[in-house]
Coordinates of C-alpha atoms in Angstrom, one line a residue:
X1 CA -83.6 47.2 101.3
X2 CA -81.4 45.7 98.6
X3 CA -78.0 44.2 99.4
X4 CA -76.7 44.9 95.8
X5 CA -74.8 48.2 95.4
X6 CA -75.9 50.6 92.8
X7 CA -73.4 51.9 90.1
X8 CA -73.4 55.2 91.9
X9 CA -72.4 53.6 95.2
X10 CA -69.6 51.6 93.5
X11 CA -68.2 54.7 91.8
X12 CA -68.2 56.5 95.2
X13 CA -66.2 53.6 96.8
X14 CA -63.6 53.6 94.0
X15 CA -63.1 57.3 94.2
X16 CA -62.3 57.0 97.9
X17 CA -59.1 55.3 97.1
X18 CA -56.5 57.9 96.0
X19 CA -54.5 57.5 92.8
X20 CA -51.2 57.7 94.8
X21 CA -52.2 54.9 97.1
X22 CA -53.0 52.7 94.1
X23 CA -49.7 53.4 92.5
X24 CA -47.7 52.7 95.7
X25 CA -49.5 49.3 96.1
X26 CA -48.7 48.3 92.5
X27 CA -45.1 49.3 92.9
X28 CA -44.8 47.4 96.2
X29 CA -46.1 44.2 94.6
X30 CA -43.8 44.6 91.6
X31 CA -40.8 45.0 93.9
X32 CA -41.8 41.9 95.9
X33 CA -42.2 39.8 92.7
X34 CA -38.8 41.0 91.3
X35 CA -37.0 40.1 94.6
X36 CA -38.1 36.5 94.5
X37 CA -35.8 34.3 92.3
X38 CA -37.5 32.5 89.4
X39 CA -36.8 28.8 89.0
X40 CA -36.7 27.2 85.6
X41 CA -39.0 24.3 85.2
X42 CA -38.7 21.9 82.3
X43 CA -42.1 20.4 81.6
X44 CA -40.5 17.8 79.3
X45 CA -38.2 16.6 82.1
X46 CA -40.2 16.8 85.3
X47 CA -38.1 16.1 88.4
X48 CA -39.8 13.2 90.1
X49 CA -36.9 12.5 92.4
X50 CA -35.7 15.1 94.8
X51 CA -32.0 16.2 95.2
X52 CA -32.0 14.6 98.6
X53 CA -33.1 11.3 97.1
X54 CA -30.6 11.5 94.3
X55 CA -27.8 12.0 96.9
X56 CA -29.0 8.8 98.7
X57 CA -28.9 6.9 95.4
X58 CA -25.4 8.3 94.9
X59 CA -24.2 7.0 98.2
X60 CA -25.8 3.5 97.5
X61 CA -23.9 3.2 94.2
X62 CA -20.6 4.5 95.6
X63 CA -20.8 1.6 98.0
X64 CA -21.6 -0.8 95.1
X65 CA -18.6 0.7 93.2
X66 CA -16.2 -0.1 96.1
X67 CA -17.4 -3.7 96.6
X68 CA -17.5 -4.5 92.8
X69 CA -14.1 -2.9 92.4
X70 CA -12.6 -5.2 95.0
X71 CA -14.2 -8.3 93.5
X72 CA -13.1 -7.4 89.9
X73 CA -9.5 -6.7 90.9
X74 CA -9.2 -10.1 92.5
X75 CA -11.0 -11.9 89.6
X76 CA -8.8 -10.2 86.9
X77 CA -5.6 -10.1 89.0
X78 CA -4.9 -6.6 88.1
X79 CA -5.5 -3.0 89.3
X80 CA -9.1 -1.9 88.8
X81 CA -10.5 1.5 89.5
X82 CA -14.3 2.0 89.5
X83 CA -15.7 5.5 90.2
X84 CA -19.3 6.8 90.2
X85 CA -19.7 9.5 87.6
X86 CA -23.3 10.6 87.9
X87 CA -26.8 9.8 89.1
X88 CA -29.5 11.5 87.0
X89 CA -33.2 11.3 86.0
X90 CA -34.2 11.5 82.3
X91 CA -36.6 10.0 79.8
X92 CA -36.2 6.4 78.8
X93 CA -36.0 7.3 75.1
X94 CA -33.0 9.6 75.9
X95 CA -31.2 6.8 77.8
X96 CA -31.7 4.4 74.9
X97 CA -30.3 7.0 72.4
X98 CA -27.2 7.3 74.5
X99 CA -26.3 3.6 74.2
X100 CA -24.1 2.6 71.3
X101 CA -25.1 -0.2 68.9
X102 CA -23.8 -2.9 69.4
X103 CA -23.7 -2.9 73.1
X104 CA -23.9 -5.4 76.0
X105 CA -27.3 -4.9 77.7
X106 CA -28.1 -7.1 80.7
X107 CA -31.8 -7.1 81.7
X108 CA -32.4 -8.0 85.3
X109 CA -35.5 -8.4 87.4
X110 CA -36.1 -6.6 90.7
X111 CA -37.9 -9.4 92.5
X112 CA -39.5 -7.5 95.3
X113 CA -40.8 -4.7 93.1
X114 CA -42.1 -6.8 90.2
X115 CA -40.2 -4.9 87.6
X116 CA -37.1 -5.0 85.4
X117 CA -34.0 -2.7 85.0
X118 CA -30.9 -2.6 82.8
X119 CA -27.1 -2.9 83.4
X120 CA -25.2 -1.8 80.3
X121 CA -21.5 -2.0 79.5
X122 CA -19.5 -1.6 76.3
X123 CA -18.4 -4.6 74.2
X124 CA -14.8 -3.4 74.5
X125 CA -14.9 -3.9 78.3
X126 CA -16.4 -7.4 77.9
X127 CA -13.7 -8.4 75.4
X128 CA -11.0 -7.1 77.7
X129 CA -12.4 -9.0 80.8
X130 CA -12.9 -12.2 78.8
X131 CA -9.3 -12.0 77.5
X132 CA -8.0 -11.5 81.0
X133 CA -10.0 -14.5 82.4
X134 CA -8.6 -16.7 79.6
X135 CA -5.0 -15.8 80.7
X136 CA -4.4 -12.9 78.2
X137 CA -3.1 -9.5 78.9
X138 CA -6.4 -7.8 78.2
X139 CA -5.5 -6.1 75.0
X140 CA -8.6 -4.7 73.3
X141 CA -7.6 -3.8 69.8
X142 CA -10.8 -5.2 68.3
X143 CA -13.4 -2.9 66.8
X144 CA -16.8 -2.9 68.6
X145 CA -18.8 -6.0 67.7
X146 CA -21.6 -8.2 69.1
X147 CA -20.1 -10.6 71.6
X148 CA -20.4 -14.3 70.9
X149 CA -22.4 -16.8 72.9
X150 CA -19.2 -18.2 74.5
X151 CA -18.2 -14.7 75.6
X152 CA -21.7 -14.1 77.0
X153 CA -21.4 -17.3 79.0
X154 CA -18.1 -16.3 80.5
X155 CA -19.3 -12.8 81.3
X156 CA -22.5 -14.0 82.8
X157 CA -20.8 -14.9 86.1
X158 CA -19.2 -11.5 86.3
X159 CA -22.5 -9.7 85.8
X160 CA -24.3 -12.0 88.3
X161 CA -21.7 -11.1 90.9
X162 CA -22.1 -7.4 90.0
X163 CA -25.9 -7.7 90.6
X164 CA -25.2 -9.5 93.9
X165 CA -22.9 -6.6 95.0
X166 CA -25.6 -4.1 93.8
X167 CA -28.2 -5.9 95.9
X168 CA -26.0 -5.8 99.0
X169 CA -25.6 -2.0 98.5
X170 CA -29.4 -1.6 98.3
X171 CA -29.9 -3.4 101.5
X172 CA -29.2 -0.1 103.3
X173 CA -32.5 1.2 102.0
X174 CA -34.6 -1.9 101.1
X175 CA -34.1 -5.6 100.7
X176 CA -34.0 -6.0 97.0
X177 CA -33.0 -9.0 95.0
X178 CA -31.7 -8.6 91.4
X179 CA -31.9 -11.6 89.1
X180 CA -30.3 -11.7 85.6
X181 CA -33.0 -12.4 83.0
X182 CA -31.6 -11.8 79.6
X183 CA -29.0 -10.2 77.2
X184 CA -29.4 -7.9 74.2
X185 CA -26.9 -6.2 71.9
X186 CA -29.4 -3.9 70.1
X187 CA -30.7 -1.1 72.4
X188 CA -33.7 -0.5 70.1
X189 CA -35.3 -3.8 71.0
X190 CA -35.0 -3.3 74.8
X191 CA -38.3 -1.8 76.1
X192 CA -38.4 -1.8 79.9
X193 CA -40.4 1.4 80.1
X194 CA -42.5 3.7 77.8
X195 CA -40.3 6.2 75.8
X196 CA -41.5 9.2 77.7
X197 CA -41.3 7.6 81.2
X198 CA -38.8 8.9 83.7
X199 CA -35.9 6.7 84.6
X200 CA -33.0 6.9 87.1
X201 CA -29.6 6.4 85.5
X202 CA -26.4 5.6 87.2
X203 CA -23.1 6.0 85.3
X204 CA -19.8 4.5 86.6
X205 CA -16.4 4.6 85.0
X206 CA -14.3 1.4 85.0
X207 CA -10.6 1.8 84.5
X208 CA -8.5 -1.4 84.0
X209 CA -4.8 -0.9 83.1
X210 CA -4.9 1.6 80.2
X211 CA -8.6 1.1 79.2
X212 CA -11.5 3.1 80.4
X213 CA -15.2 2.2 79.9
X214 CA -18.6 3.1 81.3
X215 CA -21.1 1.0 83.1
X216 CA -24.7 2.3 83.1
X217 CA -27.5 1.2 85.3
X218 CA -31.1 2.2 84.5
X219 CA -34.1 1.9 86.9
X220 CA -37.6 2.9 85.6
X221 CA -39.1 5.4 88.1
X222 CA -42.3 3.3 88.2
X223 CA -40.7 0.3 89.9
X224 CA -38.9 2.5 92.5
X225 CA -42.0 4.4 93.3
X226 CA -43.0 2.2 96.2
X227 CA -39.6 2.7 98.0
X228 CA -38.8 6.2 96.9
X229 CA -39.8 7.6 100.3
X230 CA -37.0 5.6 101.9
X231 CA -34.5 7.4 99.7
X232 CA -33.8 10.2 102.3
X233 CA -30.7 10.9 104.3
X234 CA -32.4 10.3 107.7
X235 CA -33.7 6.8 106.7
X236 CA -30.4 5.9 105.0
X237 CA -28.2 6.9 108.0
X238 CA -30.5 5.0 110.5
X239 CA -30.3 1.8 108.4
X240 CA -26.6 1.9 107.3
X241 CA -24.8 -1.1 108.7
X242 CA -21.8 -0.3 110.8
X243 CA -19.7 -3.4 110.1
X244 CA -18.4 -4.9 106.9
X245 CA -20.0 -8.2 105.8
X246 CA -17.9 -11.4 105.9
X247 CA -17.9 -11.4 102.1
X248 CA -16.6 -7.9 101.9
X249 CA -13.8 -8.8 104.4
X250 CA -12.9 -11.9 102.3
X251 CA -12.7 -9.8 99.1
X252 CA -10.5 -7.1 100.7
X253 CA -8.3 -9.8 102.3
X254 CA -7.8 -11.5 98.9
X255 CA -7.0 -8.1 97.3
X256 CA -4.6 -7.4 100.2
X257 CA -2.8 -10.6 99.4
X258 CA -2.1 -9.4 95.9
X259 CA -0.3 -6.3 97.2
X260 CA 3.4 -6.3 96.3
X261 CA 5.9 -5.3 99.0
X262 CA 9.7 -4.7 98.5
X263 CA 11.9 -7.3 100.1
X264 CA 15.5 -6.2 100.7
X265 CA 18.5 -8.0 102.2
X266 CA 21.4 -5.9 103.6
X267 CA 24.8 -7.3 103.1
X268 CA 26.3 -4.9 105.6
X269 CA 26.8 -1.2 106.4
X270 CA 29.6 1.2 107.3
X271 CA 30.5 4.9 107.5
X272 CA 32.9 6.8 105.3
X273 CA 34.2 10.3 105.4
X274 CA 33.4 12.6 102.5
X275 CA 37.1 12.6 101.7
X276 CA 37.1 8.7 101.5
X277 CA 34.1 8.8 99.2
X278 CA 35.7 11.3 96.9
X279 CA 38.8 9.1 96.7
X280 CA 36.9 5.8 95.9
X281 CA 38.1 4.1 92.8
X282 CA 37.4 0.9 90.9
X283 CA 38.5 -2.3 92.7
X284 CA 38.6 -0.5 96.1
X285 CA 37.3 -2.7 99.0
X286 CA 34.9 -1.4 101.5
X287 CA 34.8 -3.2 104.8
X288 CA 31.4 -3.5 106.4
X289 CA 30.2 -4.3 109.9
X290 CA 29.4 -8.0 109.0
X291 CA 31.7 -11.0 109.2
X292 CA 31.6 -13.7 106.5
X293 CA 29.5 -16.0 108.5
X294 CA 27.2 -13.4 110.1
X295 CA 23.5 -13.5 109.4
X296 CA 22.2 -10.5 107.4
X297 CA 18.9 -8.5 107.9
X298 CA 16.0 -9.1 105.5
X299 CA 13.6 -6.1 105.3
X300 CA 9.9 -6.4 104.1
X301 CA 8.1 -3.2 103.4
X302 CA 10.8 -1.2 105.2
X303 CA 10.6 -3.2 108.4
X304 CA 13.4 -5.7 109.4
X305 CA 11.7 -9.0 109.7
X306 CA 14.1 -11.9 109.3
X307 CA 17.8 -12.9 109.5
X308 CA 19.3 -15.0 106.7
X309 CA 22.4 -16.1 104.8
X310 CA 23.3 -14.9 101.3
X311 CA 24.2 -17.4 98.6
X312 CA 23.2 -18.6 95.1
X313 CA 20.3 -20.5 93.6
X314 CA 21.2 -21.6 90.2
X315 CA 22.7 -18.6 88.4
X316 CA 21.0 -16.0 90.6
X317 CA 22.0 -14.5 93.9
X318 CA 19.6 -15.4 96.7
X319 CA 19.2 -15.2 100.5
X320 CA 18.0 -18.0 102.7
X321 CA 15.8 -17.1 105.7
X322 CA 17.2 -18.6 108.9
X323 CA 14.9 -17.2 111.6
X324 CA 12.8 -14.2 112.6
X325 CA 14.5 -11.2 114.2
X326 CA 14.3 -11.2 118.0
X327 CA 14.3 -8.3 120.4
X328 CA 17.9 -8.9 121.3
X329 CA 18.8 -8.7 117.6
X330 CA 17.4 -5.1 117.4
X331 CA 20.1 -3.7 119.5
X332 CA 22.7 -4.9 117.1
X333 CA 20.9 -3.7 113.9

């Protein structure tokens, strides 16, 4: 007996299925397909890094921004504001096209991963920083130009410190060491990855006084491939250090020392009626609660801290600190 069905038997099986049942099955499948949302997939820009991993990268570089912000503010002795703008993945050729020419491109080696990456900033920012370090106000009226060898040398220490801070931020995921290897001003000659290779780009905005510039960091995906599995929230949280390092404490302490506080000395106080205030005229004398030889309060940041004597230093009025305020003094203040 043959196991192969004859044409007559096949026709008999097909006819056993009613036309209505066939239609209902097709309609049901169509409805199920329509209910499922379609996701757009760009074959030119494949997502090799998940959203969860990008969020971890964002947290790492937010930490870097805070640390480098504190260092740069102390170094330049002015207010600095560094904020993370974006963390993205794109082709290396697209990243290179986004860089202006001339630019300041610092190539650094990732020691443990045997690869290189890029830190890029604008010449205007370099000129501003160099001017501040040489004692200037940081005015950047110059047109974009290739920075000189002297300016490169001055800026090298700042970039090395930035890489050190970046390495510290990455310790939360993997112990990476970043070593500065070279400098280029022309983006077209920098080839750290094939043009079509995926790279991870980090963009930060640096605001100093009235100037604003971008800092871009570019990691080829190939060099991060070995540690990409560690870029997840669970691993990041479990390895995040709880206490600030000694270096971070020192930087914040130095920045705190630069904070300006108002210092006020009070010659005396009294109370007047509204009627007396309305009748005040030029040359009227207001009697306060202080005698001529009494010490006066000196307030720092809104808190009474010292007692002192008013007087003159040269042609300017001054107050001499005599002693700290004691508990018994508080009842009389």
